[in-house]
């Protein structure tokens, strides 16, 4: 665990320090978010949070290769992580080009698919699908299609939710911490190696996301841009996918304290990226449906995302982001805990917390309005 904390700290520190350099570079290259009708920022804002986070991840990886515990685990841990960073560099480059020149949607999609195919070609892919009491092995074509689909879906969900200062980085950072805890605890309880590429990647990802927040949280000094949102979505998805190669299909059975792990534990490498990003995914699906019904392109921008609606009903910018954080944490940690613990009490606690979060979203503006009147 201590070496993963070092990885987390290196990614955080390097990202934080390089963000200022990246911000100046964005100004020099003209990679600046102009003020548009659908935006909530009032002045032009520089991009390039992505390159700072990518360099933070690379620095954390380089340090990790020198740490005794991880380096003794062999090359397997670093092979997957290296593949993900190469794919991440590709998708970050696509985002940088978009931040500077504004690529069309199909060009961005092609870049996302290409980065996913590169990662699959380097060995990061789903190996099997868990089924009740057994599993279904995937051939190369099936594995590639499923892997690329999960990667592209996650990348676009994070990209869609990146509409308020610090929102995407914070949600993915929360998800990365949840997934790190899930992978580490599952390894400990099932007697598997604690040296895992998925844990290495999520520890670094959490550090990079938190490291960028002082520059990106409201009021932001810079945006992470498409280079940042696509990068962190890509690394989150690939971290989950790489975990399927860590555990044999039949070994995920022990939860916390000897409890039987629920069926969710076997499925989490597939469903956790979607669970962590449940609200962004729903927001993305609703946006596609809304725009298609209106005769627009599914990628046509509008101002009807969930974060926009939170602002419309009276939440401040900062509180809207914090409520989205709370929702993401509730889903991410809730799914992880329910999968590793047994007992109906957990479901009750999860339900109560969900109700409190929903009540805060809906009722706080009305309470404030009555108080000020």
CSV table of C-alpha atoms in Angstrom, one decimal:
chain,number,residue,atom,x,y,z
A,1,UNK,CA,0.0,0.0,0.0
A,2,UNK,CA,2.8,2.4,0.8
A,3,UNK,CA,4.3,2.2,-2.7
A,4,UNK,CA,0.9,3.0,-4.2
A,5,UNK,CA,0.7,6.0,-2.0
A,6,UNK,CA,4.1,7.1,-3.4
A,7,UNK,CA,2.7,6.7,-6.9
A,8,UNK,CA,-0.3,8.7,-5.9
A,9,UNK,CA,1.8,11.5,-4.5
A,10,UNK,CA,4.2,11.7,-7.4
A,11,UNK,CA,1.3,11.9,-9.9
A,12,UNK,CA,-0.4,14.6,-7.8
A,13,UNK,CA,2.8,16.7,-7.3
A,14,UNK,CA,4.0,16.6,-10.9
A,15,UNK,CA,0.5,17.3,-12.3
A,16,UNK,CA,0.1,20.3,-9.9
A,17,UNK,CA,3.5,21.7,-10.8
A,18,UNK,CA,3.2,21.3,-14.5
A,19,UNK,CA,-0.3,22.7,-14.8
A,20,UNK,CA,1.0,26.3,-14.6
A,21,UNK,CA,3.4,25.5,-17.5
A,22,UNK,CA,0.6,23.9,-19.5
A,23,UNK,CA,-1.6,26.9,-18.9
A,24,UNK,CA,1.0,29.2,-20.3
A,25,UNK,CA,1.6,26.9,-23.3
A,26,UNK,CA,-2.2,26.9,-24.0
A,27,UNK,CA,-2.2,30.7,-24.1
A,28,UNK,CA,0.8,30.7,-26.5
A,29,UNK,CA,-0.8,28.2,-28.9
A,30,UNK,CA,-4.3,29.8,-28.7
A,31,UNK,CA,-5.8,26.7,-27.0
A,32,UNK,CA,-8.3,28.8,-25.2
A,33,UNK,CA,-12.0,28.2,-24.5
A,34,UNK,CA,-14.0,31.1,-25.9
A,35,UNK,CA,-17.2,32.2,-24.2
A,36,UNK,CA,-20.3,30.7,-25.9
A,37,UNK,CA,-24.0,30.7,-25.1
A,38,UNK,CA,-24.0,27.2,-23.6
A,39,UNK,CA,-20.9,27.8,-21.4
A,40,UNK,CA,-20.9,28.9,-17.8
A,41,UNK,CA,-17.5,30.7,-17.7
A,42,UNK,CA,-17.5,34.4,-18.3
A,43,UNK,CA,-13.9,34.9,-19.6
A,44,UNK,CA,-11.8,32.9,-22.1
A,45,UNK,CA,-10.1,30.0,-20.3
A,46,UNK,CA,-6.9,28.1,-21.3
A,47,UNK,CA,-7.0,24.4,-21.9
A,48,UNK,CA,-4.1,21.8,-21.6
A,49,UNK,CA,-4.9,20.2,-18.3
A,50,UNK,CA,-4.5,16.9,-20.2
A,51,UNK,CA,-0.7,17.2,-20.9
A,52,UNK,CA,0.0,18.1,-17.3
A,53,UNK,CA,-2.0,15.0,-16.1
A,54,UNK,CA,-0.3,12.8,-18.7
A,55,UNK,CA,3.1,13.8,-17.6
A,56,UNK,CA,2.1,13.3,-14.0
A,57,UNK,CA,1.0,9.7,-14.9
A,58,UNK,CA,4.3,9.1,-16.7
A,59,UNK,CA,6.4,10.4,-13.8
A,60,UNK,CA,4.4,8.1,-11.4
A,61,UNK,CA,5.0,5.2,-13.7
A,62,UNK,CA,8.8,5.9,-13.9
A,63,UNK,CA,9.1,6.1,-10.2
A,64,UNK,CA,7.0,2.9,-9.7
A,65,UNK,CA,9.5,0.9,-11.8
A,66,UNK,CA,12.1,1.7,-9.2
A,67,UNK,CA,10.1,0.8,-6.1
A,68,UNK,CA,11.1,-2.5,-4.6
A,69,UNK,CA,7.7,-4.2,-4.1
A,70,UNK,CA,6.4,-3.4,-7.6
A,71,UNK,CA,9.6,-4.0,-9.4
A,72,UNK,CA,10.0,-7.4,-7.8
A,73,UNK,CA,6.6,-8.4,-9.1
A,74,UNK,CA,8.0,-8.8,-12.7
A,75,UNK,CA,7.3,-7.2,-16.0
A,76,UNK,CA,3.5,-8.0,-16.1
A,77,UNK,CA,2.6,-5.1,-13.9
A,78,UNK,CA,4.4,-2.6,-16.0
A,79,UNK,CA,3.5,-4.0,-19.4
A,80,UNK,CA,-0.2,-3.2,-19.1
A,81,UNK,CA,0.5,0.1,-17.5
A,82,UNK,CA,3.0,1.0,-20.3
A,83,UNK,CA,0.4,0.1,-22.9
A,84,UNK,CA,-2.3,2.2,-21.3
A,85,UNK,CA,0.1,5.2,-21.1
A,86,UNK,CA,0.9,4.8,-24.8
A,87,UNK,CA,-2.7,4.7,-25.7
A,88,UNK,CA,-3.3,7.6,-23.3
A,89,UNK,CA,-0.7,9.6,-25.0
A,90,UNK,CA,-2.4,9.0,-28.4
A,91,UNK,CA,-5.8,10.0,-27.1
A,92,UNK,CA,-4.3,13.1,-25.3
A,93,UNK,CA,-2.7,14.1,-28.6
A,94,UNK,CA,-6.1,13.9,-30.3
A,95,UNK,CA,-7.5,16.1,-27.6
A,96,UNK,CA,-4.7,18.6,-27.9
A,97,UNK,CA,-5.4,18.9,-31.6
A,98,UNK,CA,-9.1,19.4,-30.9
A,99,UNK,CA,-8.4,22.0,-28.2
A,100,UNK,CA,-6.3,24.0,-30.7
A,101,UNK,CA,-8.1,23.4,-34.0
A,102,UNK,CA,-11.6,22.0,-33.0
A,103,UNK,CA,-11.8,18.6,-34.7
A,104,UNK,CA,-15.2,17.4,-35.9
A,105,UNK,CA,-16.9,14.6,-33.9
A,106,UNK,CA,-16.1,11.8,-36.3
A,107,UNK,CA,-12.4,12.7,-36.3
A,108,UNK,CA,-12.3,12.6,-32.5
A,109,UNK,CA,-14.2,9.2,-32.5
A,110,UNK,CA,-11.7,7.8,-35.0
A,111,UNK,CA,-8.9,8.9,-32.6
A,112,UNK,CA,-10.6,7.3,-29.6
A,113,UNK,CA,-11.1,4.0,-31.5
A,114,UNK,CA,-7.5,4.0,-32.7
A,115,UNK,CA,-6.2,4.5,-29.2
A,116,UNK,CA,-8.4,1.6,-28.0
A,117,UNK,CA,-7.1,-0.7,-30.8
A,118,UNK,CA,-3.5,0.2,-29.9
A,119,UNK,CA,-4.1,-0.9,-26.3
A,120,UNK,CA,-5.8,-4.1,-27.4
A,121,UNK,CA,-2.9,-4.9,-29.7
A,122,UNK,CA,-0.5,-4.5,-26.7
A,123,UNK,CA,-2.5,-7.0,-24.7
A,124,UNK,CA,-4.9,-4.9,-22.5
A,125,UNK,CA,-8.3,-6.5,-23.2
A,126,UNK,CA,-11.1,-8.4,-21.7
A,127,UNK,CA,-10.3,-12.1,-21.5
A,128,UNK,CA,-13.6,-13.6,-20.4
A,129,UNK,CA,-17.1,-12.6,-19.5
A,130,UNK,CA,-18.3,-13.9,-16.1
A,131,UNK,CA,-21.5,-15.9,-16.0
A,132,UNK,CA,-23.4,-17.4,-13.0
A,133,UNK,CA,-21.2,-20.2,-11.8
A,134,UNK,CA,-18.9,-20.2,-14.8
A,135,UNK,CA,-17.4,-17.9,-17.4
A,136,UNK,CA,-17.4,-17.3,-21.2
A,137,UNK,CA,-14.1,-17.1,-22.9
A,138,UNK,CA,-13.7,-14.4,-25.6
A,139,UNK,CA,-11.9,-14.9,-28.9
A,140,UNK,CA,-9.6,-12.1,-30.2
A,141,UNK,CA,-12.3,-10.3,-32.3
A,142,UNK,CA,-14.9,-10.5,-29.5
A,143,UNK,CA,-12.4,-9.2,-27.0
A,144,UNK,CA,-11.3,-6.3,-29.2
A,145,UNK,CA,-14.9,-5.2,-30.0
A,146,UNK,CA,-16.0,-5.3,-26.3
A,147,UNK,CA,-12.8,-3.7,-25.1
A,148,UNK,CA,-12.9,-0.8,-27.6
A,149,UNK,CA,-16.6,-0.3,-27.0
A,150,UNK,CA,-16.1,0.1,-23.2
A,151,UNK,CA,-13.1,2.4,-23.7
A,152,UNK,CA,-14.9,4.7,-26.2
A,153,UNK,CA,-18.1,4.8,-24.2
A,154,UNK,CA,-16.2,5.7,-21.0
A,155,UNK,CA,-14.2,8.4,-22.8
A,156,UNK,CA,-17.3,10.0,-24.2
A,157,UNK,CA,-19.2,9.9,-20.9
A,158,UNK,CA,-16.4,11.8,-19.2
A,159,UNK,CA,-16.1,14.2,-22.1
A,160,UNK,CA,-19.9,14.9,-21.9
A,161,UNK,CA,-19.8,15.6,-18.2
A,162,UNK,CA,-16.9,18.1,-18.4
A,163,UNK,CA,-19.1,21.2,-18.3
A,164,UNK,CA,-18.4,22.7,-14.9
A,165,UNK,CA,-15.1,23.7,-13.2
A,166,UNK,CA,-13.5,20.6,-11.7
A,167,UNK,CA,-16.4,18.3,-12.5
A,168,UNK,CA,-14.9,15.7,-14.7
A,169,UNK,CA,-11.5,15.5,-12.8
A,170,UNK,CA,-13.3,15.2,-9.5
A,171,UNK,CA,-15.7,12.5,-10.6
A,172,UNK,CA,-13.0,10.4,-12.2
A,173,UNK,CA,-10.7,10.9,-9.2
A,174,UNK,CA,-13.4,9.6,-6.9
A,175,UNK,CA,-14.0,6.7,-9.2
A,176,UNK,CA,-10.3,5.9,-9.4
A,177,UNK,CA,-10.0,5.8,-5.6
A,178,UNK,CA,-13.0,3.5,-5.4
A,179,UNK,CA,-11.6,1.1,-8.0
A,180,UNK,CA,-8.2,1.1,-6.4
A,181,UNK,CA,-9.7,0.0,-3.1
A,182,UNK,CA,-11.8,-2.6,-4.8
A,183,UNK,CA,-8.8,-4.1,-6.7
A,184,UNK,CA,-6.5,-4.0,-3.6
A,185,UNK,CA,-9.0,-5.5,-1.2
A,186,UNK,CA,-10.1,-8.2,-3.6
A,187,UNK,CA,-6.5,-9.2,-4.1
A,188,UNK,CA,-5.8,-9.4,-0.4
A,189,UNK,CA,-9.0,-11.4,0.4
A,190,UNK,CA,-8.5,-13.8,-2.4
A,191,UNK,CA,-4.8,-14.4,-1.8
A,192,UNK,CA,-3.7,-12.8,-5.2
A,193,UNK,CA,-0.7,-10.6,-5.7
A,194,UNK,CA,-1.1,-7.0,-4.5
A,195,UNK,CA,1.2,-5.8,-7.3
A,196,UNK,CA,-1.3,-5.0,-10.1
A,197,UNK,CA,-1.3,-2.7,-13.1
A,198,UNK,CA,-4.9,-1.7,-12.3
A,199,UNK,CA,-4.0,-0.6,-8.8
A,200,UNK,CA,-0.9,1.2,-10.2
A,201,UNK,CA,-2.9,3.0,-12.8
A,202,UNK,CA,-5.8,4.0,-10.6
A,203,UNK,CA,-3.4,5.3,-7.9
A,204,UNK,CA,-1.7,7.4,-10.4
A,205,UNK,CA,-5.0,8.5,-12.0
A,206,UNK,CA,-6.4,9.6,-8.6
A,207,UNK,CA,-3.2,11.6,-8.0
A,208,UNK,CA,-3.3,13.3,-11.4
A,209,UNK,CA,-7.0,14.2,-11.0
A,210,UNK,CA,-6.5,15.7,-7.5
A,211,UNK,CA,-3.3,17.4,-8.6
A,212,UNK,CA,-5.2,19.3,-11.4
A,213,UNK,CA,-8.1,20.4,-9.2
A,214,UNK,CA,-6.4,23.4,-7.5
A,215,UNK,CA,-6.1,24.8,-11.1
A,216,UNK,CA,-9.4,23.5,-12.3
A,217,UNK,CA,-11.9,23.8,-9.4
A,218,UNK,CA,-14.2,26.8,-9.3
A,219,UNK,CA,-13.2,29.5,-10.0
A,220,UNK,CA,-10.9,27.7,-12.5
A,221,UNK,CA,-7.6,29.1,-13.8
A,222,UNK,CA,-7.6,26.5,-16.6
A,223,UNK,CA,-9.8,23.8,-18.2
A,224,UNK,CA,-8.6,20.2,-18.7
A,225,UNK,CA,-10.1,20.3,-22.2
A,226,UNK,CA,-10.7,17.3,-24.4
A,227,UNK,CA,-7.1,16.3,-23.9
A,228,UNK,CA,-7.7,15.9,-20.2
A,229,UNK,CA,-11.3,14.6,-20.2
A,230,UNK,CA,-10.6,11.9,-22.8
A,231,UNK,CA,-7.3,11.0,-21.1
A,232,UNK,CA,-8.8,10.3,-17.7
A,233,UNK,CA,-11.8,8.5,-19.1
A,234,UNK,CA,-9.4,6.3,-21.2
A,235,UNK,CA,-7.1,5.5,-18.2
A,236,UNK,CA,-10.1,4.7,-15.9
A,237,UNK,CA,-11.6,2.3,-18.5
A,238,UNK,CA,-8.3,0.6,-19.2
A,239,UNK,CA,-7.5,0.2,-15.5
A,240,UNK,CA,-10.7,-1.8,-15.1
A,241,UNK,CA,-10.1,-3.9,-18.2
A,242,UNK,CA,-6.6,-4.8,-17.1
A,243,UNK,CA,-7.9,-6.2,-13.9
A,244,UNK,CA,-9.6,-9.1,-15.7
A,245,UNK,CA,-6.2,-10.5,-16.5
A,246,UNK,CA,-5.1,-10.3,-12.9
A,247,UNK,CA,-7.7,-12.7,-11.4
A,248,UNK,CA,-8.5,-16.2,-12.7
A,249,UNK,CA,-12.1,-16.3,-13.8
A,250,UNK,CA,-13.1,-18.7,-10.9
A,251,UNK,CA,-11.0,-17.1,-8.1
A,252,UNK,CA,-13.1,-14.1,-7.2
A,253,UNK,CA,-15.1,-15.4,-4.3
A,254,UNK,CA,-14.0,-13.9,-1.0
A,255,UNK,CA,-15.3,-10.7,0.3
A,256,UNK,CA,-14.4,-8.7,3.4
A,257,UNK,CA,-13.9,-10.7,6.6
A,258,UNK,CA,-14.5,-14.1,5.0
A,259,UNK,CA,-17.9,-13.0,3.6
A,260,UNK,CA,-18.8,-14.4,0.2
A,261,UNK,CA,-18.3,-11.8,-2.5
A,262,UNK,CA,-21.5,-11.2,-4.4
A,263,UNK,CA,-21.8,-11.8,-8.1
A,264,UNK,CA,-21.0,-8.1,-8.6
A,265,UNK,CA,-17.4,-8.7,-7.7
A,266,UNK,CA,-16.8,-10.8,-10.8
A,267,UNK,CA,-18.7,-8.3,-13.0
A,268,UNK,CA,-17.2,-5.1,-11.6
A,269,UNK,CA,-14.2,-4.9,-14.0
A,270,UNK,CA,-16.9,-4.6,-16.7
A,271,UNK,CA,-19.6,-2.6,-14.9
A,272,UNK,CA,-17.5,-0.4,-12.6
A,273,UNK,CA,-16.5,2.2,-15.2
A,274,UNK,CA,-20.2,2.5,-16.0
A,275,UNK,CA,-21.3,2.5,-12.4
A,276,UNK,CA,-18.7,5.1,-11.4
A,277,UNK,CA,-19.9,7.3,-14.3
A,278,UNK,CA,-23.6,6.3,-14.0
A,279,UNK,CA,-24.8,9.9,-13.9
A,280,UNK,CA,-22.5,11.0,-16.8
A,281,UNK,CA,-23.6,8.0,-18.9
A,282,UNK,CA,-27.3,8.7,-18.2
A,283,UNK,CA,-26.6,12.3,-19.1
A,284,UNK,CA,-24.9,11.3,-22.3
A,285,UNK,CA,-27.7,8.9,-23.3
A,286,UNK,CA,-30.4,11.5,-22.6
A,287,UNK,CA,-28.4,14.1,-24.6
A,288,UNK,CA,-28.2,11.8,-27.6
A,289,UNK,CA,-31.9,11.0,-27.4
A,290,UNK,CA,-32.8,14.7,-26.9
A,291,UNK,CA,-30.7,15.9,-29.9
A,292,UNK,CA,-31.8,13.1,-32.2
A,293,UNK,CA,-35.4,13.7,-31.5
A,294,UNK,CA,-34.8,17.4,-32.3
A,295,UNK,CA,-33.3,16.5,-35.6
A,296,UNK,CA,-29.8,17.4,-34.5
A,297,UNK,CA,-26.5,15.6,-34.5
A,298,UNK,CA,-26.0,13.5,-31.3
A,299,UNK,CA,-22.8,15.5,-30.7
A,300,UNK,CA,-24.4,18.9,-31.2
A,301,UNK,CA,-23.8,21.0,-28.1
A,302,UNK,CA,-26.6,22.3,-25.9
A,303,UNK,CA,-27.2,23.7,-22.4
A,304,UNK,CA,-29.5,20.9,-21.0
A,305,UNK,CA,-27.0,18.7,-19.3
A,306,UNK,CA,-27.6,17.7,-15.7
A,307,UNK,CA,-25.0,20.2,-14.4
A,308,UNK,CA,-26.7,22.9,-16.3
A,309,UNK,CA,-30.1,22.0,-14.8
A,310,UNK,CA,-28.6,22.1,-11.3
A,311,UNK,CA,-27.5,25.7,-11.9
A,312,UNK,CA,-31.0,26.5,-13.3
A,313,UNK,CA,-32.8,25.3,-10.2
A,314,UNK,CA,-30.8,27.6,-8.0
A,315,UNK,CA,-27.5,25.8,-7.0
A,316,UNK,CA,-24.3,27.7,-7.1
A,317,UNK,CA,-21.5,26.6,-9.4
A,318,UNK,CA,-19.5,25.2,-6.5
A,319,UNK,CA,-22.4,23.4,-4.9
A,320,UNK,CA,-23.6,21.9,-8.2
A,321,UNK,CA,-20.1,20.3,-8.6
A,322,UNK,CA,-20.0,19.1,-5.0
A,323,UNK,CA,-23.4,17.5,-5.4
A,324,UNK,CA,-22.2,15.7,-8.5
A,325,UNK,CA,-19.2,14.6,-6.5
A,326,UNK,CA,-21.5,13.2,-3.8
A,327,UNK,CA,-23.6,11.3,-6.3
A,328,UNK,CA,-20.5,9.8,-8.0
A,329,UNK,CA,-19.0,8.8,-4.6
A,330,UNK,CA,-22.3,7.3,-3.5
A,331,UNK,CA,-22.6,5.1,-6.6
A,332,UNK,CA,-18.9,4.2,-6.9
A,333,UNK,CA,-18.2,3.3,-3.3
A,334,UNK,CA,-21.8,1.9,-2.9
A,335,UNK,CA,-21.3,-0.7,-5.7
A,336,UNK,CA,-17.8,-1.6,-4.4
A,337,UNK,CA,-19.0,-2.1,-0.8
A,338,UNK,CA,-22.1,-4.1,-1.8
A,339,UNK,CA,-20.0,-6.4,-3.9
A,340,UNK,CA,-17.5,-7.1,-1.1
A,341,UNK,CA,-19.7,-7.2,2.0
A,342,UNK,CA,-22.7,-9.3,2.8
A,343,UNK,CA,-25.9,-8.2,4.5
A,344,UNK,CA,-29.1,-6.4,3.8
A,345,UNK,CA,-28.1,-3.5,6.1
A,346,UNK,CA,-25.7,-2.2,3.4
A,347,UNK,CA,-28.6,-1.9,1.0
A,348,UNK,CA,-30.6,0.1,3.5
A,349,UNK,CA,-27.7,2.4,4.2
A,350,UNK,CA,-27.1,2.9,0.5
A,351,UNK,CA,-30.8,3.7,0.0
A,352,UNK,CA,-30.8,6.3,2.8
A,353,UNK,CA,-27.6,8.0,1.4
A,354,UNK,CA,-29.1,8.1,-2.1
A,355,UNK,CA,-32.3,9.6,-0.7
A,356,UNK,CA,-30.3,12.3,1.2
A,357,UNK,CA,-28.3,13.2,-1.9
A,358,UNK,CA,-31.4,13.5,-4.1
A,359,UNK,CA,-33.1,15.6,-1.4
A,360,UNK,CA,-30.1,17.9,-1.3
A,361,UNK,CA,-30.2,18.4,-5.0
A,362,UNK,CA,-33.9,19.2,-5.1
A,363,UNK,CA,-34.6,21.0,-1.8
A,364,UNK,CA,-31.6,23.1,-0.9
A,365,UNK,CA,-32.4,25.9,-3.4
A,366,UNK,CA,-36.0,26.1,-2.1
A,367,UNK,CA,-34.8,26.2,1.5
A,368,UNK,CA,-32.4,29.0,0.7
A,369,UNK,CA,-35.0,30.9,-1.2
A,370,UNK,CA,-37.4,30.8,1.8
A,371,UNK,CA,-34.6,31.8,4.3
A,372,UNK,CA,-33.6,34.8,2.2
A,373,UNK,CA,-37.2,35.9,1.9
